[in-house]
Coordinates of C-alpha atoms and ligand atoms in Angstrom, one line a residue:
M1 CA 13.2 15.2 11.8
E2 CA 15.7 15.4 8.9
T3 CA 17.1 12.5 7.1
L4 CA 20.8 11.8 7.2
T5 CA 21.2 12.8 3.5
Q6 CA 19.3 16.0 4.3
L7 CA 21.7 16.9 7.1
L8 CA 24.7 16.1 4.8
T9 CA 23.1 18.2 2.0
Q10 CA 22.9 21.1 4.4
K11 CA 26.6 20.7 5.4
L12 CA 27.7 20.3 1.8
S13 CA 25.5 23.2 0.6
A14 CA 27.2 25.5 3.2
A15 CA 30.5 24.3 2.0
F16 CA 29.8 25.1 -1.6
E17 CA 28.6 28.6 -0.6
K18 CA 31.6 29.2 1.5
C19 CA 33.7 28.4 -1.6
G20 CA 31.7 30.9 -3.6
Y21 CA 29.4 28.4 -5.4
S22 CA 25.7 28.0 -5.3
P23 CA 24.5 26.1 -2.2
E24 CA 22.2 24.2 -4.5
L25 CA 25.2 22.1 -5.7
G26 CA 25.5 20.4 -2.4
I27 CA 23.0 17.7 -2.8
V28 CA 24.1 14.5 -1.3
G29 CA 22.8 11.0 -1.9
G30 CA 23.6 7.4 -1.2
S31 CA 26.9 6.2 -2.8
D32 CA 27.1 4.4 -6.1
R33 CA 30.3 2.8 -4.8
P34 CA 29.4 1.5 -1.4
D35 CA 32.9 -0.1 -1.3
L36 CA 34.4 3.3 -1.2
C37 CA 32.0 5.4 0.9
R38 CA 28.3 5.6 2.0
F39 CA 27.4 8.8 0.7
Q40 CA 28.5 11.1 -2.3
C41 CA 27.9 14.5 -3.8
N42 CA 28.2 15.1 -7.5
G43 CA 27.5 18.9 -7.4
A44 CA 30.9 19.8 -8.8
F45 CA 29.9 18.6 -12.2
S46 CA 27.0 21.0 -12.4
G47 CA 29.2 23.6 -10.9
A48 CA 31.8 23.2 -13.7
K49 CA 29.2 24.3 -16.3
L50 CA 28.1 27.3 -14.3
Y51 CA 31.5 28.5 -13.3
H52 CA 33.6 27.3 -16.1
K53 CA 36.0 25.5 -13.8
A54 CA 37.3 21.9 -13.8
P55 CA 34.9 19.9 -11.6
R56 CA 38.0 18.3 -10.0
M57 CA 38.9 21.8 -8.7
I58 CA 35.7 22.6 -7.3
A59 CA 35.3 19.3 -5.5
A60 CA 38.9 19.6 -4.0
E61 CA 38.0 23.2 -2.7
V62 CA 34.7 22.0 -1.1
A63 CA 36.2 18.8 0.4
E64 CA 39.1 20.9 1.8
T65 CA 36.6 23.2 3.7
L66 CA 35.1 20.2 5.5
K67 CA 38.2 18.3 6.2
D68 CA 38.2 19.0 10.0
D69 CA 34.5 18.5 10.4
P70 CA 34.2 16.1 13.3
Q71 CA 30.9 14.6 12.1
L72 CA 32.7 13.4 8.9
S73 CA 35.0 10.4 9.0
K74 CA 35.8 10.9 5.3
I75 CA 35.4 13.8 2.8
E76 CA 37.4 13.3 -0.3
A77 CA 37.5 14.7 -3.8
V78 CA 38.1 11.8 -6.1
G79 CA 38.2 11.0 -9.9
A80 CA 37.0 13.7 -12.2
G81 CA 35.0 15.6 -9.5
F82 CA 33.1 13.3 -7.2
I83 CA 33.0 14.1 -3.5
N84 CA 33.0 10.8 -1.3
I85 CA 31.6 11.1 2.2
D86 CA 31.4 8.9 5.3
V87 CA 30.0 10.0 8.6
S88 CA 31.9 9.6 11.9
D89 CA 30.8 6.8 14.3
E90 CA 29.8 9.3 17.0
F91 CA 27.6 11.2 14.5
L92 CA 25.9 7.9 13.3
L93 CA 25.3 6.8 16.8
G94 CA 23.8 10.1 17.8
Y95 CA 21.6 10.2 14.7
V96 CA 20.3 6.7 15.3
K97 CA 19.6 7.6 18.8
Q98 CA 17.4 10.6 17.7
V99 CA 15.6 8.3 15.1
L100 CA 14.7 5.8 18.0
A101 CA 13.4 8.6 20.2
D102 CA 11.5 10.3 17.4
K103 CA 7.7 9.4 17.4
D104 CA 7.9 8.9 13.6
L105 CA 11.0 6.9 13.7
G106 CA 12.8 9.4 11.3
I107 CA 10.1 9.2 8.6
P108 CA 10.0 12.6 6.8
Q109 CA 6.7 14.4 7.7
A110 CA 4.5 16.3 5.4
K111 CA 4.9 20.2 5.8
T112 CA 1.5 21.1 4.8
K113 CA -1.9 19.9 5.8
E114 CA -2.9 17.1 3.4
T115 CA -6.1 15.0 3.4
I116 CA -6.2 12.0 1.2
V117 CA -9.2 9.9 0.5
L118 CA -8.4 6.5 -0.4
D119 CA -10.9 4.4 -2.4
Y120 CA -9.8 0.7 -2.4
G121 CA -11.2 -2.8 -1.9
G122 CA -14.3 -2.0 -4.0
P123 CA -15.9 -5.5 -3.6
N124 CA -19.3 -6.0 -5.2
V125 CA -22.1 -6.8 -2.9
A126 CA -23.8 -10.1 -3.6
K127 CA -21.0 -11.6 -5.5
P128 CA -18.8 -13.9 -3.4
L129 CA -15.4 -12.3 -2.3
H130 CA -12.9 -13.9 -4.6
I131 CA -9.2 -13.9 -5.0
G132 CA -9.4 -10.7 -7.3
H133 CA -10.5 -8.8 -4.3
M134 CA -7.2 -9.5 -2.5
R135 CA -4.8 -7.1 -4.2
P136 CA -6.9 -3.8 -4.2
A137 CA -7.5 -4.2 -0.5
V138 CA -3.9 -5.3 0.4
I139 CA -2.2 -2.5 -1.6
G140 CA -4.8 0.1 -0.6
E141 CA -4.3 -0.7 3.1
S142 CA -0.7 -0.4 2.8
L143 CA -1.0 3.0 1.0
K144 CA -3.2 4.2 3.8
R145 CA -0.8 3.2 6.5
L146 CA 2.1 4.8 4.4
T147 CA 0.2 8.0 4.1
R148 CA -0.5 8.3 7.9
A149 CA 3.1 7.5 8.6
T150 CA 4.1 10.6 6.8
G151 CA 1.9 12.8 8.8
R152 CA -0.9 13.1 6.4
T153 CA -4.6 12.4 7.0
A154 CA -5.9 9.3 5.2
I155 CA -9.6 8.5 5.0
S156 CA -10.4 5.2 3.7
D157 CA -13.6 4.2 2.0
V158 CA -14.3 0.8 0.6
H159 CA -16.7 2.0 -2.1
L160 CA -19.0 -1.1 -2.3
G161 CA -20.3 -2.0 -5.6
D162 CA -23.9 -2.1 -4.2
W163 CA -26.0 -0.5 -6.8
G164 CA -25.8 -2.2 -10.1
M165 CA -26.8 -5.1 -12.2
P166 CA -25.5 -7.9 -10.0
I167 CA -28.1 -7.0 -7.4
G168 CA -30.8 -6.8 -10.2
L169 CA -29.8 -10.2 -11.3
C170 CA -30.0 -11.7 -7.8
I171 CA -33.4 -10.1 -7.0
A172 CA -34.7 -11.3 -10.4
E173 CA -33.6 -14.9 -9.7
L174 CA -34.8 -14.8 -6.1
S175 CA -38.2 -13.3 -7.0
E176 CA -38.8 -16.2 -9.3
R177 CA -37.8 -18.7 -6.7
C178 CA -40.1 -17.5 -4.0
G179 CA -43.1 -17.1 -6.3
G180 CA -42.9 -13.3 -6.4
D181 CA -43.2 -12.8 -2.5
L182 CA -39.6 -11.4 -1.8
S183 CA -40.6 -10.9 1.9
K184 CA -40.4 -14.6 2.4
V185 CA -36.6 -14.7 1.2
K186 CA -34.1 -15.3 3.9
I187 CA -30.7 -14.0 2.6
S188 CA -27.5 -15.8 3.7
V189 CA -24.1 -15.9 2.3
E190 CA -24.5 -19.4 1.1
L191 CA -27.7 -18.4 -0.8
L192 CA -25.8 -15.4 -2.4
N193 CA -22.9 -17.6 -3.3
E194 CA -25.1 -19.9 -5.1
I195 CA -27.5 -17.5 -6.6
Y196 CA -25.2 -14.8 -8.2
P197 CA -23.1 -17.2 -10.4
F198 CA -26.4 -19.0 -11.3
A199 CA -28.3 -15.6 -12.3
S200 CA -25.2 -14.3 -14.0
A201 CA -24.9 -17.4 -16.3
R202 CA -28.7 -17.3 -16.9
K203 CA -28.6 -13.7 -18.2
N204 CA -26.4 -14.9 -21.2
T205 CA -29.0 -17.4 -22.5
D206 CA -32.3 -15.9 -21.2
E207 CA -33.0 -12.5 -22.7
E208 CA -36.4 -12.2 -20.9
F209 CA -34.7 -12.8 -17.6
Y210 CA -31.9 -10.3 -18.5
D211 CA -34.8 -7.7 -19.3
K212 CA -36.4 -8.4 -16.0
A213 CA -33.1 -7.9 -14.1
R214 CA -32.5 -4.6 -15.9
A215 CA -36.0 -3.4 -15.0
I216 CA -35.4 -4.5 -11.3
T217 CA -32.1 -2.7 -11.3
A218 CA -33.7 0.7 -12.6
A219 CA -36.6 0.3 -10.2
M220 CA -34.5 -0.4 -7.2
Q221 CA -32.2 2.7 -8.1
N222 CA -35.4 4.8 -8.4
G223 CA -36.6 3.9 -4.9
D224 CA -38.9 0.9 -5.3
E225 CA -39.5 0.0 -1.7
R226 CA -40.0 -3.8 -2.4
Y227 CA -36.7 -4.2 -4.1
Q228 CA -34.9 -1.8 -1.7
A229 CA -36.0 -3.9 1.3
I230 CA -34.4 -7.1 -0.2
W231 CA -31.4 -5.1 -1.4
R232 CA -30.6 -3.8 2.1
D233 CA -30.8 -7.5 3.4
I234 CA -28.4 -8.4 0.6
V235 CA -26.0 -5.6 1.5
A236 CA -26.1 -6.3 5.1
V237 CA -25.2 -10.0 4.8
S238 CA -22.6 -9.4 2.1
V239 CA -20.9 -6.6 4.2
E240 CA -20.7 -9.0 7.2
D241 CA -19.0 -11.5 5.1
I242 CA -16.7 -9.0 3.5
K243 CA -15.8 -7.5 6.9
K244 CA -14.9 -10.9 8.2
N245 CA -12.5 -11.6 5.2
Y246 CA -10.8 -8.1 5.5
D247 CA -10.5 -8.3 9.3
R248 CA -8.6 -11.4 8.9
L249 CA -6.1 -9.7 6.6
N250 CA -5.8 -6.7 8.9
I251 CA -7.7 -4.6 6.4
S252 CA -10.1 -1.9 7.7
F253 CA -12.0 1.1 6.4
D254 CA -13.2 4.3 8.0
Y255 CA -16.2 4.4 5.8
W256 CA -18.3 1.6 4.2
Y257 CA -20.0 3.7 1.7
G258 CA -21.2 2.2 -1.6
E259 CA -22.0 3.5 -5.0
S260 CA -25.6 3.8 -3.7
D261 CA -24.6 6.5 -1.3
S262 CA -23.8 8.7 -4.2
G263 CA -27.5 8.4 -5.3
K264 CA -28.4 11.8 -3.7
Y265 CA -25.8 13.7 -5.6
I266 CA -26.7 12.4 -9.1
G267 CA -29.3 15.2 -9.6
E268 CA -26.7 17.7 -8.6
L269 CA -24.1 16.0 -11.0
V270 CA -26.5 16.1 -14.0
D271 CA -27.5 19.9 -13.2
T272 CA -23.8 20.9 -13.1
L273 CA -22.9 19.2 -16.3
K274 CA -25.9 20.8 -18.0
K275 CA -25.1 24.3 -16.5
E276 CA -21.6 24.0 -17.7
G277 CA -23.0 23.1 -21.3
L278 CA -21.1 19.7 -21.2
L279 CA -24.0 17.3 -21.4
Y280 CA -25.4 16.3 -24.7
E281 CA -27.5 13.6 -26.3
S282 CA -26.0 10.7 -28.3
D283 CA -28.1 7.7 -29.3
G284 CA -30.6 8.6 -26.7
A285 CA -28.0 8.5 -23.8
L286 CA -26.5 11.6 -22.2
V287 CA -22.8 11.9 -22.5
V288 CA -19.8 14.3 -21.9
D289 CA -17.1 14.7 -24.3
V290 CA -13.7 14.2 -22.7
T291 CA -11.3 14.2 -25.5
Q292 CA -8.1 16.2 -25.6
E293 CA -6.1 17.5 -28.3
D294 CA -2.9 15.6 -27.6
D295 CA -4.7 12.2 -27.1
K296 CA -2.8 9.2 -28.4
I297 CA -5.6 6.8 -27.9
T298 CA -9.3 7.5 -28.5
V299 CA -11.1 8.4 -25.4
P300 CA -14.7 8.1 -25.8
P301 CA -17.3 10.3 -24.3
V302 CA -18.2 9.5 -20.8
M303 CA -21.8 8.2 -20.4
I304 CA -23.7 9.8 -17.6
K305 CA -27.2 8.4 -18.2
K306 CA -28.1 5.4 -20.3
S307 CA -30.9 5.7 -22.8
D308 CA -33.4 4.0 -20.3
G309 CA -32.4 6.6 -17.8
S310 CA -30.3 4.3 -15.7
N311 CA -27.0 5.3 -14.1
I312 CA -23.7 3.6 -14.8
Y313 CA -20.3 3.1 -13.2
A314 CA -19.1 6.5 -14.2
T315 CA -22.2 8.3 -12.9
T316 CA -21.8 6.9 -9.5
D317 CA -18.1 7.6 -9.6
L318 CA -18.6 11.3 -10.5
A319 CA -21.5 11.7 -7.9
T320 CA -19.1 10.3 -5.3
I321 CA -16.6 12.9 -6.0
I322 CA -19.2 15.6 -5.2
Q323 CA -19.9 13.6 -2.0
R324 CA -16.3 13.3 -1.0
M325 CA -15.6 17.0 -1.7
R326 CA -18.5 17.9 0.6
E327 CA -17.8 15.5 3.4
F328 CA -14.0 15.4 3.5
D329 CA -12.8 18.4 1.6
P330 CA -9.7 16.3 0.4
T331 CA -6.5 17.7 -1.1
E332 CA -6.3 14.3 -3.1
I333 CA -8.4 11.3 -3.9
W334 CA -6.7 8.0 -4.8
Y335 CA -8.3 5.1 -6.4
V336 CA -6.8 1.5 -6.3
A337 CA -8.5 -0.6 -9.0
D338 CA -7.7 -3.1 -11.5
S339 CA -5.3 -2.0 -14.4
R340 CA -8.1 -2.7 -16.9
Q341 CA -10.0 0.3 -15.5
S342 CA -7.5 2.8 -16.8
L343 CA -9.7 4.3 -19.4
H344 CA -12.7 4.5 -17.1
F345 CA -10.7 6.7 -14.6
T346 CA -9.3 8.8 -17.3
Q347 CA -12.8 9.7 -18.4
V348 CA -14.1 10.2 -14.9
F349 CA -11.1 12.5 -13.9
R350 CA -11.4 14.5 -17.0
C351 CA -15.1 15.0 -16.7
A352 CA -14.5 16.1 -12.9
K353 CA -12.0 18.6 -13.8
K354 CA -13.8 19.9 -16.9
S355 CA -17.0 20.3 -15.0
G356 CA -15.4 21.8 -11.7
I357 CA -16.8 19.0 -9.7
A358 CA -13.2 18.4 -8.6
P359 CA -11.5 21.7 -8.2
Q360 CA -8.3 22.2 -10.3
D361 CA -6.0 22.0 -7.1
V362 CA -7.4 18.5 -6.1
K363 CA -5.4 15.7 -7.3
L364 CA -7.1 12.7 -8.5
E365 CA -5.0 9.6 -8.9
Y366 CA -5.5 6.2 -10.1
F367 CA -3.3 3.4 -9.1
G368 CA -3.8 0.4 -11.3
F369 CA -2.7 -3.1 -10.1
G370 CA -1.8 -6.1 -12.2
T371 CA -3.2 -9.7 -11.7
M372 CA -2.0 -12.4 -9.4
N373 CA -1.6 -15.5 -11.5
G374 CA -1.1 -19.3 -10.9
A375 CA 1.8 -21.3 -12.1
D376 CA 0.4 -21.4 -15.6
G377 CA 0.6 -17.7 -15.8
K378 CA -3.2 -17.2 -15.9
P379 CA -5.2 -15.7 -13.2
Y380 CA -5.0 -17.8 -10.0
K381 CA -7.8 -20.5 -9.9
T382 CA -9.1 -23.4 -7.9
R383 CA -7.7 -26.7 -8.6
D384 CA -10.6 -27.5 -10.9
G385 CA -10.2 -24.3 -12.7
G386 CA -13.0 -22.4 -10.9
V387 CA -12.8 -18.9 -9.3
M388 CA -11.1 -19.1 -6.1
K389 CA -12.9 -17.5 -3.0
L390 CA -10.8 -15.3 -0.9
E391 CA -11.6 -17.4 2.1
E392 CA -10.5 -20.6 0.3
F393 CA -7.3 -18.9 -0.7
Y394 CA -6.5 -17.9 2.9
N395 CA -7.2 -21.4 4.1
T396 CA -4.9 -23.0 1.6
V397 CA -2.1 -20.7 2.9
Y398 CA -3.1 -21.1 6.5
E399 CA -3.0 -24.9 6.2
A400 CA 0.5 -24.8 4.8
A401 CA 1.6 -22.5 7.6
L402 CA 0.0 -24.8 10.2
E403 CA 2.1 -27.7 8.7
R404 CA 5.2 -25.5 9.1
V405 CA 4.8 -24.8 12.8
A406 CA 3.4 -28.3 13.5
D407 CA 6.5 -29.5 15.1
S408 CA 7.7 -26.3 16.6
K409 CA 8.8 -27.3 20.1
Y410 CA 8.4 -23.7 21.3
S411 CA 4.7 -23.3 21.2
S412 CA 1.4 -24.8 22.5
E413 CA -1.3 -25.9 20.3
D414 CA -3.3 -22.6 20.7
E415 CA -0.2 -20.6 19.9
K416 CA 0.5 -22.6 16.9
E417 CA -2.8 -21.7 15.3
S418 CA -2.3 -17.9 15.9
I419 CA 1.3 -18.3 14.7
A420 CA 0.1 -20.0 11.6
H421 CA -2.5 -17.4 11.0
R422 CA 0.1 -14.5 11.3
I423 CA 2.5 -16.4 8.9
A424 CA -0.2 -16.9 6.6
V425 CA -1.1 -13.2 6.4
A426 CA 2.6 -12.3 6.1
T427 CA 3.0 -14.7 3.3
I428 CA 0.1 -13.4 1.4
K429 CA 0.7 -9.7 1.9
F430 CA 4.5 -9.7 1.6
G431 CA 4.3 -11.9 -1.5
D432 CA 2.0 -9.4 -3.0
L433 CA 3.5 -6.2 -1.9
I434 CA 7.0 -7.0 -2.8
N435 CA 6.1 -6.9 -6.4
H436 CA 5.5 -3.3 -7.8
R437 CA 1.7 -2.9 -7.7
A438 CA 1.4 -2.4 -11.5
K439 CA 3.0 -5.8 -12.3
D440 CA 1.3 -9.3 -12.7
Y441 CA 3.1 -11.9 -10.5
I442 CA 2.8 -15.7 -10.0
F443 CA 1.6 -16.9 -6.6
D444 CA 4.0 -19.7 -5.7
L445 CA 3.2 -20.8 -2.2
D446 CA 6.5 -22.8 -1.5
K447 CA 8.6 -19.8 -2.6
F448 CA 6.4 -17.3 -0.7
M449 CA 6.5 -19.2 2.5
A450 CA 10.2 -20.1 2.4
S451 CA 11.9 -19.0 5.6
D452 CA 14.7 -17.1 3.9
G453 CA 14.7 -14.7 0.9
K454 CA 12.3 -11.9 0.2
T455 CA 9.2 -13.5 2.2
G456 CA 7.0 -12.6 5.0
S457 CA 8.4 -15.6 6.9
F458 CA 12.0 -14.3 6.8
L459 CA 10.8 -11.1 8.4
L460 CA 8.7 -12.7 11.1
Y461 CA 11.5 -15.0 11.8
T462 CA 14.1 -12.2 12.2
V463 CA 11.7 -10.4 14.7
A464 CA 11.1 -13.7 16.5
R465 CA 14.8 -14.3 16.7
I466 CA 15.4 -10.9 18.1
N467 CA 12.7 -11.4 20.8
S468 CA 14.5 -14.7 21.7
I469 CA 17.7 -12.7 22.3
L470 CA 16.0 -10.1 24.3
R471 CA 14.3 -12.8 26.4
K472 CA 17.6 -14.0 27.4
T473 CA 19.4 -10.7 27.9
G474 CA 16.5 -8.8 29.3
E475 CA 15.4 -5.4 27.9
P476 CA 18.5 -3.4 27.2
G477 CA 17.1 0.1 28.1
E478 CA 17.4 3.3 26.0
F479 CA 19.9 3.3 23.0
D480 CA 23.1 4.8 24.3
A481 CA 26.0 2.8 22.6
P482 CA 29.2 4.7 23.2
E483 CA 31.1 3.3 20.2
I484 CA 30.8 0.9 17.2
Y485 CA 32.7 -2.2 17.5
T486 CA 32.4 -4.1 14.3
E487 CA 31.6 -3.5 10.7
Q488 CA 28.4 -5.5 10.6
E489 CA 27.2 -3.4 13.4
R490 CA 28.1 -0.3 11.5
D491 CA 26.2 -1.6 8.4
L492 CA 23.0 -2.4 10.6
L493 CA 23.2 1.1 12.1
H494 CA 23.3 2.8 8.6
C495 CA 20.4 0.5 7.5
I496 CA 18.2 1.8 10.6
A497 CA 19.5 5.3 9.9
A498 CA 18.4 5.3 6.3
S499 CA 15.0 3.6 6.8
G500 CA 13.0 6.8 7.4
E501 CA 14.2 8.2 4.1
K502 CA 13.4 4.9 2.3
I503 CA 9.9 5.0 3.7
G504 CA 9.6 8.6 2.6
M505 CA 10.5 7.5 -1.0
A506 CA 7.9 4.7 -0.8
Y507 CA 5.4 7.3 0.0
A508 CA 6.6 9.6 -2.8
E509 CA 6.3 6.8 -5.3
K510 CA 3.3 5.3 -3.8
A511 CA 5.3 2.0 -3.8
P512 CA 4.8 -0.3 -0.8
N513 CA 7.3 -2.6 -2.5
L514 CA 10.0 -0.2 -1.4
V515 CA 9.0 -0.8 2.2
C516 CA 9.2 -4.5 1.5
E517 CA 12.7 -4.1 0.0
N518 CA 13.9 -2.0 2.9
A519 CA 12.4 -4.4 5.4
Y520 CA 14.3 -7.1 3.7
A521 CA 17.6 -5.1 3.8
L522 CA 17.2 -4.6 7.5
S523 CA 16.6 -8.2 8.0
C524 CA 19.8 -9.2 6.0
A525 CA 21.8 -6.6 7.8
F526 CA 20.6 -8.0 11.2
S527 CA 21.3 -11.7 10.1
K528 CA 24.9 -10.7 9.2
F529 CA 25.5 -8.8 12.4
Y530 CA 24.0 -11.6 14.5
H531 CA 26.0 -14.3 12.7
D532 CA 29.3 -12.5 13.2
N533 CA 28.8 -10.9 16.6
H534 CA 28.2 -13.4 19.5
I535 CA 25.9 -11.3 21.5
L536 CA 24.9 -13.9 24.3
T537 CA 28.4 -15.1 24.9
E538 CA 30.0 -11.6 24.8
T539 CA 32.0 -11.0 28.1
D540 CA 32.6 -7.3 27.6
E541 CA 29.6 -5.8 29.2
N542 CA 29.6 -2.5 27.3
K543 CA 29.8 -4.3 24.0
K544 CA 27.1 -6.7 25.0
R545 CA 24.7 -3.9 26.0
A546 CA 25.4 -1.9 22.9
W547 CA 24.6 -5.0 20.8
T548 CA 21.5 -5.9 22.7
Q549 CA 20.3 -2.3 22.2
L550 CA 21.0 -2.5 18.6
C551 CA 18.8 -5.7 18.4
A552 CA 15.9 -3.9 20.0
A553 CA 16.5 -0.9 17.7
C554 CA 16.4 -3.2 14.8
K555 CA 13.2 -4.9 16.0
K556 CA 11.5 -1.5 16.4
M557 CA 12.4 -0.4 13.0
L558 CA 11.3 -3.8 11.5
E559 CA 7.8 -3.7 13.2
K560 CA 7.4 -0.3 11.8
H561 CA 7.8 -1.6 8.4
L562 CA 5.7 -4.6 8.9
D563 CA 3.0 -2.4 10.3
L564 CA 3.0 -0.2 7.1
L565 CA 2.5 -3.4 5.2
G566 CA -0.3 -4.4 7.5
I567 CA 1.6 -7.5 8.8
E568 CA 1.6 -8.5 12.5
T569 CA 4.6 -10.1 14.1
V570 CA 5.0 -13.2 16.2
D571 CA 6.9 -13.5 19.6
L572 CA 8.2 -16.9 18.7
M573 CA 8.4 -19.1 15.6
Ligands
LIG1 N1 -16.4 -2.3 -7.7 C1 -15.4 -2.2 -8.7 C2 -15.0 -3.3 -9.4 O1 -15.4 -4.5 -8.9 C3 -14.1 -1.5 -8.1 C4 -14.5 -0.1 -7.5 C5 -13.1 0.8 -7.6 N2 -13.5 2.2 -7.2 C6 -14.2 3.0 -7.8 N3 -14.4 4.2 -7.2 N4 -14.6 2.8 -9.0 O2 -14.5 -3.3 -10.4

């Protein structure tokens, strides 16, 4: 369905046209002066240039045309040529009713068929899942949900790092420890957690060991069955652990492909690059030049094969593009990865376009994200300065949440645990997503878990409070409020009416933080409404029903927002 500003734009466009001006001047947006009106149109200023007429005159003519429109409670030409607009209560109520009946809750839907592959998460198998894996998964999951909410097809792929040096290092170390007979090794998460950091440190001081790990990596990639058998065990155990961690945070994937799955397309990749005359030798390696004339920074050639014939990160990313085009025929592919990988993606995208692996009309987008830091402004660490595991991080937040609900008189012990879990997830995710993804931020547990302010807790609390009201009043039935009784009620209705458009903007900018901001705005509008209108003690039955319905409407809209953020709500708190 259309947004409220689209409907008003149609109205104003028709009015401009009726007065002999271009309908394109009728664009309506939210007001810069909410104290004067809720919507405004500045088209008269552009009109003045086109028609050599004072903007004030154009604005006055257009406003005059609409002065008897029953859907508008205000249409006024003011100042140098602004048009201030308000909608009538009847129109607003009717619009909100439509939004609530709409299966998409008023979120603008894509007009064409679009399929987007989202590549996020990207954990590396064999390495323990650490705090650095939280952001790509949380942001990517929200972008996926946002994409689906706008009527597009989103296909998520975790793109495991399952094919590179970390595996070779682990196998090299394991093979020494078991005296060369890898079939004796029993892989477990604990073993991997111990072995990877050990082997990774060892490679820095033990050149012979490093060479061996390199040789093993190459042999594994080229199909050595002994190494592939242990590699399969490592992947299986790691993936199980990764799934457990992601599930806990409501993060899921349609595909659990890894870099290794692109292996069968590498031959085709190399052939295509050769055929296009793009591949050349440089110091024994095979590379593709991806510079462009207007480059402000040096973009080095992208390496496809190292001098020892092995593949690198860019090789598998390019081969994965072939795989994705074949399997999913997407209109766009998005990558959520660390900001430091910007150059890598520039190289890969250019090579993909230049070679035709990605057709010209397929959009390749990279969404870099910043770092989550501790109070010292450096990447979040354990108390003793070590790398914090994702599980450990969740547990810290969960323990704090459990303490918060410990003396809740409303819930049983079992419920307390599930409520604390949801508070923990909301705290982590909202705390992350409220920041624009590209920014670094400091994780401050007390601040992020506070029961008011821009926090997950505040939003869960709002929903719980509405639940408590609805338990007392009973479900109010479909929204059919006959009139608006108070200003706070009107504010909340406007907030609900504008939500779809706000979510549409969040999609357009790929910015889940805008969903967070709007969810917060809804919660604040609800708090004011609830504070000033005494729903439970109201004696006028019509008023009471209208207000209860508004509570239910607000809850529905808030839950939609939280769902887009991948946050589950609680019944009580
Ligand atoms: N595994 C990579 C890393 O740990 C992230 C993967 C991002 N996705 C991609 N297609 N390169 O940095």
